[in-house]
C-alpha positions in Angstrom: 43.2 109.6 -38.8 44.2 106.4 -36.7 42.2 103.1 -38.4 38.8 102.7 -36.9 38.7 105.9 -34.7 37.6 109.2 -35.5 39.3 112.4 -34.5 36.9 113.7 -32.1 37.2 111.0 -30.0 40.8 110.3 -30.1 40.5 114.4 -29.0 38.1 113.9 -25.9 40.0 110.8 -24.6 43.5 112.5 -24.6 41.5 115.8 -23.4 40.5 113.7 -20.7 43.9 112.0 -19.4 45.2 115.2 -19.3 42.6 116.5 -17.3 42.7 113.8 -15.1 46.5 114.2 -15.1 46.1 117.8 -13.8 43.6 116.9 -11.3 45.8 114.6 -10.0 49.1 116.8 -9.7 47.5 119.9 -8.4 45.6 117.3 -5.4 49.2 116.0 -5.0 50.4 119.6 -4.1 47.5 120.4 -1.9 47.8 117.2 0.1 51.2 117.9 0.6 51.4 121.8 1.3 48.5 120.9 3.5 50.9 118.1 5.5 53.5 120.9 5.5 50.9 123.3 7.4 49.6 122.7 10.9 49.1 124.9 13.9 51.0 124.5 17.3 47.5 124.9 19.3 50.1 125.1 22.7 52.1 128.1 21.9 50.3 129.1 18.5 53.5 128.6 17.0 54.4 126.6 14.0 53.8 122.7 14.5 55.3 121.3 11.8 59.2 122.5 11.4 59.9 120.4 8.1 57.1 118.6 7.7 56.2 115.5 4.9 59.5 115.8 2.7 61.5 115.5 5.4 59.7 112.4 6.6 59.7 110.9 3.3 63.8 111.4 3.0 64.9 110.1 6.1 65.6 106.4 6.7 62.8 105.2 8.6 64.4 101.5 9.3 67.7 101.9 10.8 70.4 99.7 11.2 71.0 97.9 14.9 72.8 100.6 16.9 76.2 100.3 19.2 75.0 101.8 22.0 74.2 99.7 24.6 71.2 99.8 27.1 72.3 100.7 30.6 68.3 99.7 31.6 67.9 97.5 34.8 64.2 97.4 35.1 62.5 94.1 33.7 58.7 94.4 34.1 57.8 90.8 34.6 53.9 91.9 36.0 51.6 93.2 33.8 48.5 95.3 35.2 47.6 96.8 32.5 44.0 96.6 30.6 43.8 93.6 27.8 41.2 93.9 25.0 41.4 92.0 21.6 43.5 93.5 18.6 40.0 93.9 16.5 38.4 96.0 18.9 36.3 98.2 16.8 37.5 101.7 16.5 34.8 103.4 15.1 33.9 105.6 18.1 36.9 106.5 18.9 37.9 109.9 18.7 40.2 111.0 16.4 44.0 112.3 17.5 44.7 116.1 17.5 46.9 117.5 14.5 49.3 118.2 17.0 49.6 115.0 18.4 52.7 112.6 17.9 49.9 110.1 16.9 48.2 111.8 14.5 52.0 112.4 13.0 53.0 109.2 13.1 49.9 108.2 11.5 51.0 110.2 8.2 54.4 109.1 8.4 52.8 105.1 8.1 50.8 106.6 5.4 54.1 107.7 3.4 55.7 104.4 4.0 53.0 102.4 2.7 52.3 104.4 0.0 55.7 104.1 -1.6 56.5 108.0 -0.9 59.1 106.8 2.1 62.0 107.0 -0.7 59.9 109.0 -3.2 56.4 110.5 -4.4 56.0 107.7 -6.9 53.1 105.8 -8.1 52.1 104.2 -5.0 51.9 107.7 -3.5 49.3 108.6 -6.8 47.5 105.6 -6.7 46.7 106.5 -2.8 45.1 109.6 -4.1 43.5 108.8 -6.7 41.2 106.6 -5.9 37.5 107.7 -6.2 35.3 108.8 -3.3 32.8 105.8 -3.1 35.8 103.5 -2.5 36.8 105.8 0.2 35.7 104.3 3.3 36.9 100.9 1.8 40.3 102.2 0.8 41.0 104.1 4.5 40.0 100.8 6.5 42.1 98.5 4.4 45.0 101.2 4.5 44.5 101.2 8.2 45.3 97.7 8.2 48.6 98.1 5.9 50.0 101.1 8.2 48.8 99.0 11.1 50.5 96.2 10.2 53.7 98.0 9.1 54.2 100.0 12.1 53.8 96.4 13.8 56.9 95.2 11.9 59.0 97.8 13.4 61.0 97.0 17.1 59.8 98.7 19.8 62.9 100.7 19.8 62.0 101.7 16.5 58.3 103.0 17.2 59.3 104.8 20.1 61.7 106.9 18.1 59.4 107.7 15.9 56.6 108.8 18.7 59.3 110.7 19.6 59.6 112.9 16.9 56.5 113.3 16.8 56.4 115.2 20.0 59.4 117.3 18.8 57.2 118.7 15.6 55.8 121.3 18.4 59.0 122.9 19.5 58.3 123.9 22.5 56.3 121.0 23.9 56.5 120.6 28.1 54.6 119.3 30.6 55.4 122.2 32.5 52.0 123.6 30.6 49.8 122.0 32.7 51.0 124.3 35.9 49.5 127.0 33.7 46.3 129.0 34.1 44.9 129.3 30.3 41.8 131.6 29.7 41.3 129.8 26.6 39.3 126.4 27.8 40.3 125.0 24.6 43.7 125.1 25.3 43.4 124.0 28.6 42.0 120.9 27.4 44.4 120.3 24.6 47.6 120.9 27.2 45.6 118.3 29.8 45.1 115.6 26.9 48.6 116.4 25.4 50.5 115.4 29.0 48.3 112.3 29.5 49.3 110.9 25.7 52.7 111.7 26.6 52.8 109.9 29.6 51.5 107.3 28.2 53.9 107.4 25.5 56.8 107.2 28.2 55.1 103.9 29.5 54.8 102.2 26.7 58.5 102.5 25.6 60.4 103.3 28.7 58.5 101.6 31.5 56.4 99.0 29.7 59.8 97.4 27.8 62.4 99.4 29.3 64.0 100.8 26.2 67.3 102.7 27.1 66.4 106.3 26.3 69.9 107.0 25.1 69.4 103.9 22.5 66.1 105.0 21.3 67.9 108.3 20.5 70.5 106.9 18.5 68.1 105.0 16.5 67.4 107.3 14.3 68.2 111.4 13.8 65.7 113.8 15.6 64.8 117.0 13.7 68.1 118.7 15.8 70.8 118.0 17.1 69.6 120.1 20.4 66.8 117.5 21.0 69.1 115.0 23.6 68.0 113.1 26.1 68.5 115.6 28.8 66.3 117.4 26.8 63.4 115.5 26.7 63.5 114.5 30.3 63.1 117.9 31.2 60.1 118.5 29.2 58.6 114.9 30.6 59.2 116.0 34.1 60.0 120.0 34.9 59.7 118.8 38.5 62.7 116.7 38.3 66.1 118.0 39.0 68.4 115.8 36.4 72.1 115.8 36.7 75.2 114.2 34.7 77.6 113.7 37.8 75.5 113.5 41.2 73.1 110.1 41.7 69.4 110.8 42.0 69.1 108.9 44.7 67.3 110.4 48.0 69.2 110.8 51.1 67.6 107.8 53.4 68.7 108.5 57.1 68.4 105.8 59.4 67.1 107.7 62.5 68.2 105.6 65.1 71.7 105.4 64.2 71.2 108.9 63.2 73.5 107.8 59.6 73.1 108.1 55.8 72.6 105.2 54.2 74.3 104.2 50.9 73.2 105.1 47.7 72.2 101.6 46.0 75.0 99.9 44.0 74.6 100.5 40.2 77.3 97.9 39.1 78.8 99.0 35.8 76.4 101.7 35.0 77.4 105.3 34.8 75.6 107.9 36.8 74.7 109.8 33.4 73.1 106.4 32.1 71.3 105.4 35.5 69.7 109.2 35.8 68.6 109.4 31.8 66.8 106.3 32.3 65.8 107.1 36.0 62.2 106.4 36.4 62.8 102.6 34.9 66.0 102.4 37.1 64.2 104.1 40.3 61.5 101.3 39.8 64.1 98.7 39.3 66.4 99.7 42.5 63.5 100.3 44.9 63.1 97.1 47.0 61.3 95.6 49.7 57.9 96.1 51.1 57.0 98.9 53.6 54.8 101.3 55.1 55.2 105.0 53.8 54.0 108.3 55.4 54.6 112.0 55.3 54.4 114.3 57.9 55.6 117.8 59.8 57.8 118.2 62.8 54.7 119.1 64.3 52.6 116.0 64.0 55.1 113.8 66.0 53.2 113.5 68.8 50.3 111.7 66.6 52.9 110.1 64.8 54.0 108.4 68.4 50.5 107.0 68.4 50.6 105.4 65.6 53.4 103.5 66.1 52.4 102.2 69.2 49.4 101.0 67.6 51.9 99.2 65.1 53.9 97.6 68.0 50.7 96.1 69.5 50.0 94.8 66.3 53.5 93.0 66.0 54.8 95.1 63.2 57.8 94.7 61.4 57.7 95.9 58.1 60.3 99.4 58.1 58.6 102.8 58.1 59.6 105.5 55.9 59.3 109.4 56.9 59.2 111.3 53.3 59.9 114.6 53.3 61.0 117.1 50.8 64.0 118.6 52.5 61.7 121.0 54.8 61.4 118.7 58.0 65.1 116.8 57.6 66.7 118.6 60.3 68.8 117.6 63.3 66.3 117.9 65.9 63.6 116.1 63.8 65.9 113.5 62.9 66.9 112.8 66.7 63.0 112.8 67.6 62.1 109.9 65.2 65.1 108.0 66.7 63.6 108.2 69.8 60.0 107.2 68.3 61.9 104.5 66.8 63.6 103.1 70.3 60.4 103.4 72.0 58.0 101.5 70.2 60.7 99.2 69.1 60.1 100.2 65.1 62.5 100.4 62.1 61.7 104.0 61.1 64.3 106.1 58.2 63.6 109.4 57.3 63.7 109.9 53.3 64.8 113.5 52.0 64.5 114.0 48.0 65.2 117.4 48.3 68.1 116.0 45.7 65.8 115.1 43.5 63.4 117.9 43.1 63.9 121.5 41.7 63.9 123.7 44.7 61.7 126.4 43.4 59.1 123.7 42.1 59.1 122.4 45.4 58.5 126.1 47.3 55.8 126.9 45.3 53.7 123.8 44.1 54.1 121.2 47.4 51.9 122.3 49.8 49.3 120.4 51.5 48.5 117.3 49.6 50.9 117.2 47.5 53.2 116.0 49.8 51.3 112.6 49.7 52.3 112.1 45.8 55.7 113.1 46.8 55.5 109.7 49.6 54.1 108.0 47.4 56.6 108.4 44.5 60.2 108.8 46.2 59.6 106.1 49.0 62.5 103.1 48.4 60.0 100.4 48.7 58.9 97.9 45.7 55.6 97.8 47.5 54.5 100.6 50.2 51.4 101.0 52.3 50.7 104.7 52.3 49.1 105.8 55.5 48.0 109.0 56.9 49.5 110.0 60.3 45.9 110.2 62.1 45.0 106.6 60.5 45.0 103.9 62.6 45.0 100.3 61.2 43.4 97.4 62.9 45.1 94.7 61.5 48.9 94.0 60.5 50.0 96.0 57.7 51.4 93.2 55.5 47.7 92.2 55.7 46.9 94.2 52.9 49.9 92.7 50.8 47.7 89.7 50.9 44.4 90.8 49.8 43.1 89.8 46.3 42.1 92.7 45.2 45.6 93.9 45.6 47.3 90.6 44.3 45.2 91.2 41.2 45.6 94.4 39.7 49.4 95.7 42.2 46.8 97.9 44.0 44.3 98.8 46.8 42.2 101.4 47.8 39.1 102.2 50.0 35.8 103.1 49.2 34.4 106.7 50.6 31.2 107.4 52.7 28.2 108.6 50.3 28.0 112.0 50.3 25.0 112.4 47.8 25.0 116.7 48.4 28.3 117.2 47.2 29.3 117.0 43.3 32.1 117.9 40.8 31.3 119.5 37.8 30.6 118.7 34.3 33.7 120.3 33.0 35.8 118.2 35.2 34.5 115.2 33.7 34.9 116.5 30.1 38.5 117.4 30.8 39.0 113.5 31.5 37.4 112.2 28.2 40.0 114.5 26.7 42.5 112.3 27.8 41.0 109.2 26.9 43.1 107.4 24.5 42.6 108.4 20.7 41.8 106.0 17.6 45.3 106.0 16.5 47.0 105.9 20.0 44.7 102.5 20.6 45.9 100.9 17.5 49.6 102.1 17.2 50.5 101.4 21.3 46.7 99.7 22.3 46.2 102.3 25.0 43.2 101.6 26.7 41.0 102.4 29.7 39.2 100.0 32.5 36.3 101.9 31.8 35.8 104.8 29.4 33.0 107.3 28.1 32.2 104.7 25.3 31.8 102.0 27.7 29.2 104.7 30.2 26.9 104.6 26.4 26.6 101.2 26.3 26.2 100.5 29.6 23.9 103.8 30.3 20.4 101.6 30.4 22.8 98.9 33.3 21.3 99.1 36.8 24.2 99.5 39.3 24.1 96.2 40.6 24.3 94.6 37.5 27.8 96.2 37.0 28.6 93.6 39.0 32.0 95.7 39.5 32.7 98.6 42.0 35.0 100.0 40.4 32.4 100.6 37.5 29.6 101.8 40.1 32.3 104.7 41.4 33.2 105.3 37.2 29.6 106.2 36.5 28.7 108.1 39.6 31.9 110.1 39.0 31.8 110.7 35.2 28.0 110.9 35.0 26.4 111.5 38.0 29.2 113.7 38.9 29.3 112.4 42.6 32.6 114.3 44.4 33.5 111.4 46.7 34.6 108.2 46.0 38.0 107.0 47.5 39.4 107.6 51.1 42.8 107.8 50.8 43.9 107.8 54.4 45.4 104.0 53.6 46.3 102.6 50.1 48.9 99.9 49.3 50.5 100.0 46.3 53.0 98.0 44.2 54.9 101.2 43.4 57.3 99.1 40.9 54.2 98.6 38.6 52.0 100.9 39.1 54.1 103.8 38.6 53.1 105.3 35.6 49.6 105.5 37.3 50.8 107.0 39.8 52.6 109.7 38.3 50.0 110.6 36.6 48.0 111.3 39.6 50.7 113.1 40.5 50.6 116.0 37.0 46.8 115.5 37.7 46.8 117.6 41.1 49.6 119.8 39.5 46.7 121.0 37.2 44.9 124.0 38.2 41.6 123.0 36.3 41.4 119.2 37.5 42.6 119.8 41.2 40.0 122.3 41.5 37.9 119.5 40.3 37.6 117.0 44.0 38.9 116.9 47.4 42.4 117.0 47.7 44.3 114.0 46.5 41.9 111.2 47.0 40.0 110.8 43.8 43.0 111.6 41.8 44.9 108.1 43.1 42.3 105.8 40.6 41.7 108.7 38.1 45.2 108.4 37.7 45.2 104.9 37.0 42.5 104.8 34.9 44.2 107.0 32.5 47.4 105.1 32.5 45.5 102.5 31.2 45.8 100.5 34.3 43.5 98.2 36.4 42.6 99.0 39.8 40.9 97.5 42.8 38.3 99.5 45.4 37.3 97.7 48.4 33.5 96.8 47.8 32.3 98.0 50.8 31.6 101.8 51.5 33.1 103.8 54.3 31.1 103.9 57.5 30.8 105.9 60.7 32.7 104.1 63.6 32.0 104.1 67.3 29.4 103.2 70.1 25.7 101.8 68.6 23.0 103.8 70.1 19.9 101.9 69.5 15.9 103.2 70.1 12.9 100.4 70.1 9.8 102.1 68.6 6.1 100.5 68.7 4.6 100.0 65.5 1.1 101.9 65.4 -0.3 98.1 65.7 0.8 98.6 69.5 2.9 95.3 68.4 5.6 94.7 66.2 8.5 96.8 66.8 11.0 98.4 65.1 14.3 99.6 66.0 16.9 102.7 65.1 20.5 102.7 65.2 23.0 105.7 65.3 26.5 106.0 65.9 27.6 109.9 65.7 31.2 110.1 65.5 34.6 111.9 63.4 35.7 108.9 62.7 35.3 107.2 58.8 36.3 103.2 58.9 36.4 100.2 56.7 35.5 96.6 57.0 35.3 93.6 55.1 32.7 91.8 53.6 33.2 89.9 56.9 32.2 92.6 59.2 36.5 92.7 60.2 37.4 96.6 61.0 40.5 96.9 58.7 41.4 100.3 59.8 39.9 104.2 60.5 41.2 107.6 60.0 40.5 110.7 62.2 42.7 109.5 65.2 40.7 107.5 68.6 39.9 111.0 70.3 36.4 111.7 70.2 37.1 114.8 69.1 40.1 114.7 67.2 41.0 118.7 67.7 42.9 119.7 70.4 40.9 121.7 72.9 38.4 122.7 70.4 35.5 122.6 73.2 36.0 126.3 74.1 35.7 127.9 71.1 32.6 125.6 69.9 31.0 126.9 73.1 31.6 130.6 71.8 30.2 129.7 68.3 27.2 128.3 69.9 26.6 128.8 73.8 22.8 128.1 73.7 23.4 125.0 72.1 26.4 123.3 73.9 25.6 125.0 77.4 21.4 122.8 76.4 23.6 119.3 76.2 26.6 119.5 78.2 26.3 122.3 80.7 29.7 124.0 80.4 32.8 123.6 78.5 35.0 121.8 81.3 32.0 119.3 81.0 32.6 119.0 77.0 36.6 119.1 77.0 36.0 115.5 78.6 33.5 114.2 76.7 36.0 115.5 73.5 39.4 113.8 75.2 37.8 110.7 76.0 39.0 107.6 74.3 36.7 106.6 71.3 34.4 103.4 72.4 34.5 101.1 69.2 30.9 98.8 68.7 30.1 98.7 65.5 30.1 100.5 62.3 26.8 101.5 60.2 27.3 102.3 56.6 24.1 103.9 55.7 21.2 103.8 52.8 22.5 107.3 51.8 19.0 107.6 49.7 16.9 107.0 52.6 18.9 108.2 55.5 21.6 110.6 54.6 24.7 111.5 56.7 23.9 114.1 58.9 26.4 116.6 60.3 26.0 118.0 63.7 28.1 121.1 65.6 30.3 118.7 67.6 34.0 118.7 67.6 34.0 122.5 64.9 31.4 120.5 62.6 33.3 117.6 62.0 30.9 115.1 63.6 28.8 113.3 61.7 26.0 110.5 62.0 24.8 107.9 60.5 21.7 105.5 61.0 20.3 102.0 60.2 16.6 100.4 60.6 15.9 97.0 61.2 11.9 95.8 60.8 10.2 94.2 63.1 11.7 90.7 62.0 15.6 92.2 62.8 15.9 92.7 59.2 17.6 95.8 57.7 15.2 98.1 55.5 17.0 99.7 52.9 20.2 99.8 51.7 21.9 100.6 55.1 24.5 98.1 56.8 24.9 97.4 60.7 28.1 95.7 61.8 28.6 94.9 65.1 31.6 93.4 66.4 31.7 89.9 68.5 33.0 90.2 71.8 36.7 89.3 71.2 36.8 91.8 68.4 35.6 94.6 70.1 38.0 94.2 73.3 40.2 94.0 70.6 39.7 97.0 69.1 39.3 98.9 72.6 42.2 97.8 73.5 43.9 99.5 70.4 42.0 102.7 71.1 43.4 103.0 74.4 46.8 102.8 74.0 46.7 105.3 71.0 45.0 107.5 73.3 47.4 106.9 76.0 50.6 107.2 74.5 51.5 110.9 75.1 54.6 111.7 73.5 56.8 113.8 76.6 57.7 117.4 75.3 
């Protein structure tokens, strides 16, 4: 018996000590087992191939490598969203078990608690805290883990993030091109693609780490995981090569010669291609006009070129093709157009950069626009549809405050209240928002997100103080379909590349591509999910044409109000000073050739009563569009009306003034000054008179 302590007390304390020790040991074993086991939700294969023990036995703070960087890109602008470091993360979603951020957080936890070297007292101490201290402890531990993470170099951070990707040995962004019966599985695939692209941006575009150096910084789980393997999984549409420089054939159509590729100095072809996107951004240069077209669009292109000439355009023009249009005949045709209109034109053939089967299966219709937007060789571009017309010099778009502030300028579409997207679509996009772990580790944030939507639920649209905020709310909350007209977009490609790549992936995803009309909403959605700021012109799209007016006498017999309307096929965009910027749909009254006959056949009674015969209707259709003004209707009070003319493509918009001449409601009427009207109608005349000889 020990002095002063009864035997039963000693026995009790001994038993309690042993019991606690046993409980801690059991808890430790269970925790390790859970860490070692996770399910691959994409392919339902084993996610953790070696588990936390492998992480604990590896070198987390590697010595500097002797591999030299071969990346030329220097990101000296920042259009990213900026938030304070102490942002409240309480309501952010947690990363999925398959996420590299979830796995990296586990690694940091092992590091901080001492288990990165051995399962010692630090690890036991972490798992031995009482339940009522759990919340406080986790908060403190999160701060500690963040501190450890920030102590790593960007190169070391990226090595760990890539490690996390490879714990799912079957990961690939090609998964988004597949259809899944399981909706949850499809959302997971979409979320992981967006997350990986933000990781790529953080590592290889924001700071331009060299992939070769990052892959040499820390051994990966298998020697099979190489830079080449990583690139193929990240960008499954690219045709990577070790011995051929990844650069398109740029043909000067005036001379019929292919321009030499850029001088990559002492960089090897393999190093250039390994870091393709950073080098693509760096070696793209200058400003220019970009479009994509079929050879059959040559006549329309000739009309557009004549308007460029009228505006004194000096910017070079690149027509981008996947190779389908890169024929000798097309090059010869473009050469003739260049000489006739005194424009500098290049045909950019990107077939060497893309997998042929991918082009064959996927690049159709609107997808060609992404190829042109991404694979032109300009640093700054104005993309324009071949049937769009600018009324200001093209270089003016680069000088707008919106463009200079964000690096991308888009234009608002007309408001069509009766057309909607689906809640499953916004749910899918919300899944792609950065998680708590991603925000903490690499600082990803969106310009607007679902948390912003909840916080501003009761704020009226007019108090949001942002066109972009209103567009976000209308799409995500009200499910309105039409927001951006993508017929003309100015992009600083060098710095907005990740957002455009995100948009391209979105259009490849079968689930999301069915949620929008073509490509247009994906331009701003890609920038949003990539964490980029973007700008949308505050004026909605309106209808362009001849303004008709009807004076209506009020019941008092004295007061008069005026009803204005425009009916046409051309959507136009103006600035806040009533300056006409651009329109789409050509400048013929009906943008479709020889459609009067088919219109008469479809509804002879309607058209005969209004036009008499098909010949008269065709003359109306073929006449140049008269330009007097633009109407942006109050869609709630006076919604757009679609009529039967021009194969049902004519829309009418209305604006009304009271007896004092003040507009009723939120509609907008812009009537042009005489000098401006003459200038705009001259452009319409030039466009209509430019006929390409066959």
